[in-house]
Amino acid sequence: MSPVEEALRLGVHVVNIATLSLDGTHPSNRFTYYALPETLTNFFYITTFRQSTKVKEIEKNPHVSFTTAPSDEKNAWVGSNDAIAEILDTPIQTVSHLFEDQIDGWHDTVGDLDSNDWVVIKITFASAMIVSQDGVSYFPETEDD
């Protein structure tokens, strides 16, 4: 498992996503849960309400940055200033099993998934920094890693 995948899988699956505010004057940060696909490449999923400010900000400017919450094991976190948020045209049920498998109590937190109020957002990162008790590494891996 690569250092980025290990750090993302060890984590508490909480990420801070930073978007640009609708008026374009400042960053807008919020914490949300993330889920990983079965085989990680360079993306993860978040979900949110369709009418949220976060969705409007992403529609206006899909460039985002993120930092995950540190994991209990290895105190590892992943961050990137080089990510794109894509609002998918897919129902939340297509990824809800990932969230339910990876986050204890996720379904109890989000509630009714049968409504059309939810969107799935795919966060794809071109590069990332991984920090843990083992040191600092990068995605993609460099020759020094």
Short mmCIF file of C-alpha atoms in Angstrom, two decimals:
data_model
loop_
_atom_site.label_atom_id
_atom_site.label_comp_id
_atom_site.label_asym_id
_atom_site.label_seq_id
_atom_site.Cartn_x
_atom_site.Cartn_y
_atom_site.Cartn_z
CA MET A 1 0.00 0.00 0.00
CA SER A 2 1.38 3.43 -0.91
CA PRO A 3 2.01 6.01 1.84
CA VAL A 4 -0.92 8.15 0.65
CA GLU A 5 -3.32 5.21 0.61
CA GLU A 6 -2.13 4.03 4.03
CA ALA A 7 -2.61 7.50 5.54
CA LEU A 8 -6.07 7.89 3.98
CA ARG A 9 -7.21 4.42 5.06
CA LEU A 10 -5.81 4.77 8.61
CA GLY A 11 -7.56 8.10 9.06
CA VAL A 12 -10.82 8.90 10.75
CA HIS A 13 -12.18 9.72 7.29
CA VAL A 14 -12.66 13.39 8.08
CA VAL A 15 -11.33 16.00 5.68
CA ASN A 16 -11.27 19.78 5.62
CA ILE A 17 -12.11 20.97 2.11
CA ALA A 18 -11.22 24.55 1.17
CA THR A 19 -13.07 26.21 -1.69
CA LEU A 20 -13.11 29.79 -2.90
CA SER A 21 -16.02 31.81 -1.51
CA LEU A 22 -18.80 32.76 -3.93
CA ASP A 23 -17.66 36.39 -3.96
CA GLY A 24 -14.09 35.25 -4.68
CA THR A 25 -12.54 37.16 -1.78
CA HIS A 26 -11.60 34.46 0.71
CA PRO A 27 -11.26 30.72 1.30
CA SER A 28 -14.22 28.81 2.62
CA ASN A 29 -13.37 25.77 4.79
CA ARG A 30 -15.56 22.99 6.07
CA PHE A 31 -15.09 19.56 7.58
CA THR A 32 -16.83 16.60 6.02
CA TYR A 33 -16.52 12.83 5.86
CA TYR A 34 -14.72 11.17 2.97
CA ALA A 35 -14.80 7.64 1.60
CA LEU A 36 -12.27 5.86 -0.54
CA PRO A 37 -12.94 3.62 -3.52
CA GLU A 38 -12.04 -0.04 -3.09
CA THR A 39 -8.81 0.53 -5.02
CA LEU A 40 -7.29 3.94 -4.42
CA THR A 41 -5.65 5.84 -7.22
CA ASN A 42 -5.80 9.57 -6.65
CA PHE A 43 -9.33 10.41 -5.56
CA PHE A 44 -11.92 10.08 -2.82
CA TYR A 45 -15.60 10.95 -2.41
CA ILE A 46 -17.50 13.38 -0.25
CA THR A 47 -21.25 13.97 -0.13
CA THR A 48 -23.26 17.05 0.66
CA PHE A 49 -26.66 18.64 0.19
CA ARG A 50 -27.42 19.63 -3.40
CA GLN A 51 -28.37 23.19 -2.43
CA SER A 52 -25.36 23.83 -0.17
CA THR A 53 -23.01 26.76 -0.53
CA LYS A 54 -20.20 24.23 -0.97
CA VAL A 55 -21.83 22.94 -4.20
CA LYS A 56 -22.31 26.48 -5.51
CA GLU A 57 -18.66 27.31 -4.78
CA ILE A 58 -17.46 24.15 -6.54
CA GLU A 59 -19.67 24.86 -9.54
CA LYS A 60 -18.10 28.31 -9.78
CA ASN A 61 -14.51 27.12 -9.21
CA PRO A 62 -13.69 23.39 -8.93
CA HIS A 63 -10.13 23.95 -7.64
CA VAL A 64 -9.96 22.93 -3.97
CA SER A 65 -7.40 22.10 -1.35
CA PHE A 66 -7.79 19.62 1.47
CA THR A 67 -6.24 18.32 4.67
CA THR A 68 -7.38 15.15 6.39
CA ALA A 69 -7.75 14.88 10.15
CA PRO A 70 -4.79 13.04 11.74
CA SER A 71 -5.22 9.31 12.22
CA ASP A 72 -5.05 7.69 15.63
CA GLU A 73 -2.43 5.31 14.28
CA LYS A 74 0.84 6.96 13.18
CA ASN A 75 -0.74 10.42 13.59
CA ALA A 76 -0.84 10.55 9.78
CA TRP A 77 -2.52 13.18 7.65
CA VAL A 78 -2.70 13.97 3.94
CA GLY A 79 -2.92 17.42 2.37
CA SER A 80 -3.07 18.82 -1.14
CA ASN A 81 -3.30 22.25 -2.73
CA ASP A 82 -3.71 20.63 -6.14
CA ALA A 83 -7.15 19.03 -6.23
CA ILE A 84 -10.27 19.26 -8.38
CA ALA A 85 -13.81 18.73 -7.10
CA GLU A 86 -16.22 17.19 -9.59
CA ILE A 87 -19.94 17.05 -8.84
CA LEU A 88 -21.02 13.66 -10.14
CA ASP A 89 -24.32 12.93 -11.79
CA THR A 90 -24.82 9.77 -9.76
CA PRO A 91 -27.11 8.97 -6.84
CA ILE A 92 -25.62 8.81 -3.35
CA GLN A 93 -26.60 5.14 -3.16
CA THR A 94 -23.77 4.32 -5.59
CA VAL A 95 -21.17 5.26 -2.94
CA SER A 96 -23.11 5.01 0.34
CA HIS A 97 -21.78 1.48 0.97
CA LEU A 98 -18.23 2.89 0.97
CA PHE A 99 -19.15 5.48 3.62
CA GLU A 100 -21.06 2.91 5.70
CA ASP A 101 -18.12 0.46 5.58
CA GLN A 102 -15.47 3.06 6.39
CA ILE A 103 -17.19 5.39 8.89
CA ASP A 104 -18.88 4.11 12.04
CA GLY A 105 -22.36 5.58 12.39
CA TRP A 106 -22.22 7.49 9.09
CA HIS A 107 -25.77 6.54 8.07
CA ASP A 108 -27.11 7.68 11.46
CA THR A 109 -25.41 11.05 10.94
CA VAL A 110 -26.69 11.75 7.42
CA GLY A 111 -30.17 10.30 7.71
CA ASP A 112 -32.50 9.87 4.71
CA LEU A 113 -30.59 8.92 1.58
CA ASP A 114 -33.71 8.30 -0.50
CA SER A 115 -34.33 11.97 -1.18
CA ASN A 116 -32.80 13.75 -4.15
CA ASP A 117 -31.17 16.27 -1.79
CA TRP A 118 -27.70 14.68 -1.97
CA VAL A 119 -24.83 15.00 -4.41
CA VAL A 120 -21.65 12.97 -4.66
CA ILE A 121 -18.44 14.91 -5.17
CA LYS A 122 -15.25 13.28 -6.41
CA ILE A 123 -12.06 14.96 -5.15
CA THR A 124 -9.15 14.15 -7.47
CA PHE A 125 -5.66 15.22 -6.43
CA ALA A 126 -2.66 15.56 -8.71
CA SER A 127 -0.23 15.72 -5.81
CA ALA A 128 -0.29 15.40 -2.04
CA MET A 129 1.94 15.52 1.01
CA ILE A 130 1.70 12.79 3.62
CA VAL A 131 2.94 13.49 7.15
CA SER A 132 3.19 10.82 9.83
CA GLN A 133 5.41 9.65 12.64
CA ASP A 134 7.38 7.91 9.87
CA GLY A 135 8.22 11.29 8.31
CA VAL A 136 7.10 13.16 5.21
CA SER A 137 6.39 11.57 1.84
CA TYR A 138 4.74 12.71 -1.36
CA PHE A 139 2.23 11.57 -3.93
CA PRO A 140 3.19 10.86 -6.57
CA GLU A 141 6.21 9.27 -4.99
CA THR A 142 9.52 10.91 -5.78
CA GLU A 143 12.83 9.17 -6.28
CA ASP A 144 13.80 10.11 -2.70
CA ASP A 145 10.75 8.32 -1.19
#
